[in-house]
Amino acid sequence: IIDHFGYMASEGKRKERLERNAALLRKSIAEEPNDGFMHFNLAKVYRLMGKYDEAVSEFETVLKFRDSGIKERIFAETYTALSQIYLGMDDYVRSRDYALKSIETAPYEILPQYVLAAIDFIEEKYGEAFTKLDEIREIAEDKSKTAVAGEIDRAQVYEDLGNCAVKMSNMDSASEYYRKSIEINPSRYPVHFNLGNVLCALGNTEDAAKEFEAALEINNEFEPAKQMLLSLKKAAQPLF
């Protein structure tokens, strides 16, 4: 209960701070409506508040100041943010369009490439998604590109590569990618669960059970892992 109320208090303060920042930015914009950077900051605040329609409106306003001397990086971030918001809205046409514009503006931007991979996966273009993710993986592993690689959740990349491999029925590769994801971040219980399912498909039920147990050690209320363990135990019982 104490933790719960502590979280509520912390979340309440965060909302108050965001509302206060939004009000200050709106006031500044009312005084200087042609300040594109203020619109950019307000868009980011709206996004943090979960007010996505307002965020989209402000981000799209930023794009009207393309020739105002604002750094190209701001426009790349704006395109990326719009691509992510529209992805969350299931508007894949606009999401892809803005992701491509972000890459055109800043070719080494990683997040829009991830958005394109996500859209490919959703549209069941698993081979294309895998290719994009593998390119992101190469960047993440390239120590000469530490600034860019630092933006990448390597464990997530390997998990997504594993998901693509599963969809392409390549279970051996999927198990390798999931193991790599776990090696980087052992606390991701869904990856343990996914690896367990893959090991079941490969006939390795003993190691599969260990992965389901590992998932439950991290989240003991994860029902799918409980069900899979129960199924394995039933399958192991003699018929007579």
PDB file of N, CA and C in Angstrom, residues 46-93:
ATOM      1  N   TYR A  46       3.145  17.513 -24.641  1.00  0.00           N
ATOM      2  CA  TYR A  46       1.845  16.888 -24.909  1.00  0.00           C
ATOM      3  C   TYR A  46       2.003  15.376 -25.080  1.00  0.00           C
ATOM      4  N   ARG A  47       3.069  14.965 -25.745  1.00  0.00           N
ATOM      5  CA  ARG A  47       3.295  13.531 -25.953  1.00  0.00           C
ATOM      6  C   ARG A  47       3.511  12.817 -24.620  1.00  0.00           C
ATOM      7  N   LEU A  48       4.282  13.427 -23.738  1.00  0.00           N
ATOM      8  CA  LEU A  48       4.510  12.848 -22.407  1.00  0.00           C
ATOM      9  C   LEU A  48       3.221  12.780 -21.608  1.00  0.00           C
ATOM     10  N   MET A  49       2.328  13.706 -21.873  1.00  0.00           N
ATOM     11  CA  MET A  49       1.037  13.734 -21.182  1.00  0.00           C
ATOM     12  C   MET A  49       0.047  12.737 -21.776  1.00  0.00           C
ATOM     13  N   GLY A  50       0.402  12.142 -22.909  1.00  0.00           N
ATOM     14  CA  GLY A  50      -0.508  11.221 -23.569  1.00  0.00           C
ATOM     15  C   GLY A  50      -1.564  11.911 -24.411  1.00  0.00           C
ATOM     16  N   LYS A  51      -1.369  13.211 -24.651  1.00  0.00           N
ATOM     17  CA  LYS A  51      -2.305  13.977 -25.486  1.00  0.00           C
ATOM     18  C   LYS A  51      -1.779  13.951 -26.922  1.00  0.00           C
ATOM     19  N   TYR A  52      -2.009  12.837 -27.595  1.00  0.00           N
ATOM     20  CA  TYR A  52      -1.358  12.599 -28.875  1.00  0.00           C
ATOM     21  C   TYR A  52      -1.893  13.467 -30.013  1.00  0.00           C
ATOM     22  N   ASP A  53      -3.190  13.755 -29.999  1.00  0.00           N
ATOM     23  CA  ASP A  53      -3.741  14.625 -31.043  1.00  0.00           C
ATOM     24  C   ASP A  53      -3.120  16.020 -30.960  1.00  0.00           C
ATOM     25  N   GLU A  54      -3.002  16.524 -29.732  1.00  0.00           N
ATOM     26  CA  GLU A  54      -2.381  17.830 -29.549  1.00  0.00           C
ATOM     27  C   GLU A  54      -0.903  17.801 -29.917  1.00  0.00           C
ATOM     28  N   ALA A  55      -0.244  16.681 -29.570  1.00  0.00           N
ATOM     29  CA  ALA A  55       1.182  16.533 -29.901  1.00  0.00           C
ATOM     30  C   ALA A  55       1.381  16.541 -31.405  1.00  0.00           C
ATOM     31  N   VAL A  56       0.532  15.814 -32.123  1.00  0.00           N
ATOM     32  CA  VAL A  56       0.621  15.763 -33.584  1.00  0.00           C
ATOM     33  C   VAL A  56       0.442  17.158 -34.171  1.00  0.00           C
ATOM     34  N   SER A  57      -0.538  17.881 -33.670  1.00  0.00           N
ATOM     35  CA  SER A  57      -0.803  19.238 -34.167  1.00  0.00           C
ATOM     36  C   SER A  57       0.416  20.131 -33.991  1.00  0.00           C
ATOM     37  N   GLU A  58       1.051  20.058 -32.824  1.00  0.00           N
ATOM     38  CA  GLU A  58       2.213  20.901 -32.561  1.00  0.00           C
ATOM     39  C   GLU A  58       3.437  20.450 -33.370  1.00  0.00           C
ATOM     40  N   PHE A  59       3.648  19.144 -33.471  1.00  0.00           N
ATOM     41  CA  PHE A  59       4.780  18.651 -34.270  1.00  0.00           C
ATOM     42  C   PHE A  59       4.621  19.065 -35.741  1.00  0.00           C
ATOM     43  N   GLU A  60       3.381  18.965 -36.247  1.00  0.00           N
ATOM     44  CA  GLU A  60       3.157  19.350 -37.644  1.00  0.00           C
ATOM     45  C   GLU A  60       3.315  20.855 -37.827  1.00  0.00           C
ATOM     46  N   THR A  61       3.036  21.625 -36.782  1.00  0.00           N
ATOM     47  CA  THR A  61       3.279  23.069 -36.838  1.00  0.00           C
ATOM     48  C   THR A  61       4.777  23.344 -36.949  1.00  0.00           C
ATOM     49  N   VAL A  62       5.581  22.560 -36.240  1.00  0.00           N
ATOM     50  CA  VAL A  62       7.044  22.718 -36.293  1.00  0.00           C
ATOM     51  C   VAL A  62       7.544  22.633 -37.733  1.00  0.00           C
ATOM     52  N   LEU A  63       6.952  21.727 -38.511  1.00  0.00           N
ATOM     53  CA  LEU A  63       7.411  21.516 -39.886  1.00  0.00           C
ATOM     54  C   LEU A  63       7.179  22.728 -40.784  1.00  0.00           C
ATOM     55  N   LYS A  64       6.290  23.615 -40.351  1.00  0.00           N
ATOM     56  CA  LYS A  64       6.039  24.836 -41.136  1.00  0.00           C
ATOM     57  C   LYS A  64       7.193  25.825 -41.027  1.00  0.00           C
ATOM     58  N   PHE A  65       8.101  25.584 -40.081  1.00  0.00           N
ATOM     59  CA  PHE A  65       9.231  26.493 -39.863  1.00  0.00           C
ATOM     60  C   PHE A  65      10.529  25.904 -40.432  1.00  0.00           C
ATOM     61  N   ARG A  66      10.394  25.104 -41.477  1.00  0.00           N
ATOM     62  CA  ARG A  66      11.549  24.389 -42.036  1.00  0.00           C
ATOM     63  C   ARG A  66      12.656  25.346 -42.489  1.00  0.00           C
ATOM     64  N   ASP A  67      12.308  26.513 -42.947  1.00  0.00           N
ATOM     65  CA  ASP A  67      13.310  27.466 -43.451  1.00  0.00           C
ATOM     66  C   ASP A  67      13.586  28.604 -42.465  1.00  0.00           C
ATOM     67  N   SER A  68      13.338  28.349 -41.188  1.00  0.00           N
ATOM     68  CA  SER A  68      13.470  29.425 -40.197  1.00  0.00           C
ATOM     69  C   SER A  68      14.808  29.424 -39.472  1.00  0.00           C
ATOM     70  N   GLY A  69      15.693  28.513 -39.846  1.00  0.00           N
ATOM     71  CA  GLY A  69      16.991  28.475 -39.187  1.00  0.00           C
ATOM     72  C   GLY A  69      17.082  27.471 -38.061  1.00  0.00           C
ATOM     73  N   ILE A  70      15.997  26.746 -37.779  1.00  0.00           N
ATOM     74  CA  ILE A  70      16.032  25.695 -36.756  1.00  0.00           C
ATOM     75  C   ILE A  70      16.914  24.561 -37.263  1.00  0.00           C
ATOM     76  N   LYS A  71      17.670  23.948 -36.371  1.00  0.00           N
ATOM     77  CA  LYS A  71      18.585  22.868 -36.750  1.00  0.00           C
ATOM     78  C   LYS A  71      17.838  21.685 -37.362  1.00  0.00           C
ATOM     79  N   GLU A  72      18.480  21.068 -38.359  1.00  0.00           N
ATOM     80  CA  GLU A  72      17.874  19.921 -39.039  1.00  0.00           C
ATOM     81  C   GLU A  72      17.567  18.790 -38.060  1.00  0.00           C
ATOM     82  N   ARG A  73      18.365  18.676 -37.009  1.00  0.00           N
ATOM     83  CA  ARG A  73      18.153  17.626 -36.017  1.00  0.00           C
ATOM     84  C   ARG A  73      16.758  17.715 -35.412  1.00  0.00           C
ATOM     85  N   ILE A  74      16.282  18.933 -35.207  1.00  0.00           N
ATOM     86  CA  ILE A  74      14.944  19.125 -34.639  1.00  0.00           C
ATOM     87  C   ILE A  74      13.883  18.577 -35.584  1.00  0.00           C
ATOM     88  N   PHE A  75      14.082  18.806 -36.873  1.00  0.00           N
ATOM     89  CA  PHE A  75      13.097  18.309 -37.846  1.00  0.00           C
ATOM     90  C   PHE A  75      13.166  16.787 -37.950  1.00  0.00           C
ATOM     91  N   ALA A  76      14.377  16.217 -37.843  1.00  0.00           N
ATOM     92  CA  ALA A  76      14.501  14.757 -37.852  1.00  0.00           C
ATOM     93  C   ALA A  76      13.767  14.165 -36.652  1.00  0.00           C
ATOM     94  N   GLU A  77      13.934  14.773 -35.492  1.00  0.00           N
ATOM     95  CA  GLU A  77      13.250  14.302 -34.285  1.00  0.00           C
ATOM     96  C   GLU A  77      11.738  14.465 -34.419  1.00  0.00           C
ATOM     97  N   THR A  78      11.329  15.535 -35.073  1.00  0.00           N
ATOM     98  CA  THR A  78       9.892  15.769 -35.282  1.00  0.00           C
ATOM     99  C   THR A  78       9.302  14.692 -36.179  1.00  0.00           C
ATOM    100  N   TYR A  79       9.964  14.405 -37.293  1.00  0.00           N
ATOM    101  CA  TYR A  79       9.495  13.337 -38.193  1.00  0.00           C
ATOM    102  C   TYR A  79       9.440  11.998 -37.460  1.00  0.00           C
ATOM    103  N   THR A  80      10.477  11.717 -36.660  1.00  0.00           N
ATOM    104  CA  THR A  80      10.525  10.454 -35.928  1.00  0.00           C
ATOM    105  C   THR A  80       9.382  10.363 -34.932  1.00  0.00           C
ATOM    106  N   ALA A  81       9.155  11.440 -34.184  1.00  0.00           N
ATOM    107  CA  ALA A  81       8.073  11.445 -33.201  1.00  0.00           C
ATOM    108  C   ALA A  81       6.719  11.222 -33.872  1.00  0.00           C
ATOM    109  N   LEU A  82       6.500  11.884 -35.007  1.00  0.00           N
ATOM    110  CA  LEU A  82       5.237  11.693 -35.736  1.00  0.00           C
ATOM    111  C   LEU A  82       5.097  10.260 -36.228  1.00  0.00           C
ATOM    112  N   SER A  83       6.200   9.678 -36.690  1.00  0.00           N
ATOM    113  CA  SER A  83       6.136   8.290 -37.170  1.00  0.00           C
ATOM    114  C   SER A  83       5.779   7.344 -36.026  1.00  0.00           C
ATOM    115  N   GLN A  84       6.316   7.605 -34.839  1.00  0.00           N
ATOM    116  CA  GLN A  84       6.019   6.750 -33.689  1.00  0.00           C
ATOM    117  C   GLN A  84       4.582   6.928 -33.211  1.00  0.00           C
ATOM    118  N   ILE A  85       4.114   8.167 -33.184  1.00  0.00           N
ATOM    119  CA  ILE A  85       2.742   8.418 -32.740  1.00  0.00           C
ATOM    120  C   ILE A  85       1.744   7.777 -33.694  1.00  0.00           C
ATOM    121  N   TYR A  86       1.961   7.958 -34.992  1.00  0.00           N
ATOM    122  CA  TYR A  86       1.036   7.360 -35.967  1.00  0.00           C
ATOM    123  C   TYR A  86       1.114   5.838 -35.959  1.00  0.00           C
ATOM    124  N   LEU A  87       2.285   5.284 -35.641  1.00  0.00           N
ATOM    125  CA  LEU A  87       2.397   3.832 -35.496  1.00  0.00           C
ATOM    126  C   LEU A  87       1.498   3.368 -34.356  1.00  0.00           C
ATOM    127  N   GLY A  88       1.527   4.103 -33.241  1.00  0.00           N
ATOM    128  CA  GLY A  88       0.663   3.774 -32.112  1.00  0.00           C
ATOM    129  C   GLY A  88      -0.810   3.932 -32.423  1.00  0.00           C
ATOM    130  N   MET A  89      -1.126   4.777 -33.410  1.00  0.00           N
ATOM    131  CA  MET A  89      -2.519   4.990 -33.827  1.00  0.00           C
ATOM    132  C   MET A  89      -2.936   4.008 -34.930  1.00  0.00           C
ATOM    133  N   ASP A  90      -2.035   3.096 -35.292  1.00  0.00           N
ATOM    134  CA  ASP A  90      -2.272   2.112 -36.364  1.00  0.00           C
ATOM    135  C   ASP A  90      -2.444   2.759 -37.737  1.00  0.00           C
ATOM    136  N   ASP A  91      -1.901   3.961 -37.892  1.00  0.00           N
ATOM    137  CA  ASP A  91      -1.919   4.639 -39.189  1.00  0.00           C
ATOM    138  C   ASP A  91      -0.548   4.393 -39.826  1.00  0.00           C
ATOM    139  N   TYR A  92      -0.425   3.242 -40.479  1.00  0.00           N
ATOM    140  CA  TYR A  92       0.879   2.821 -40.973  1.00  0.00           C
ATOM    141  C   TYR A  92       1.341   3.600 -42.195  1.00  0.00           C
ATOM    142  N   VAL A  93       0.400   4.139 -42.954  1.00  0.00           N
ATOM    143  CA  VAL A  93       0.774   4.927 -44.132  1.00  0.00           C
ATOM    144  C   VAL A  93       1.502   6.201 -43.693  1.00  0.00           C
TER     145      VAL A  93
END
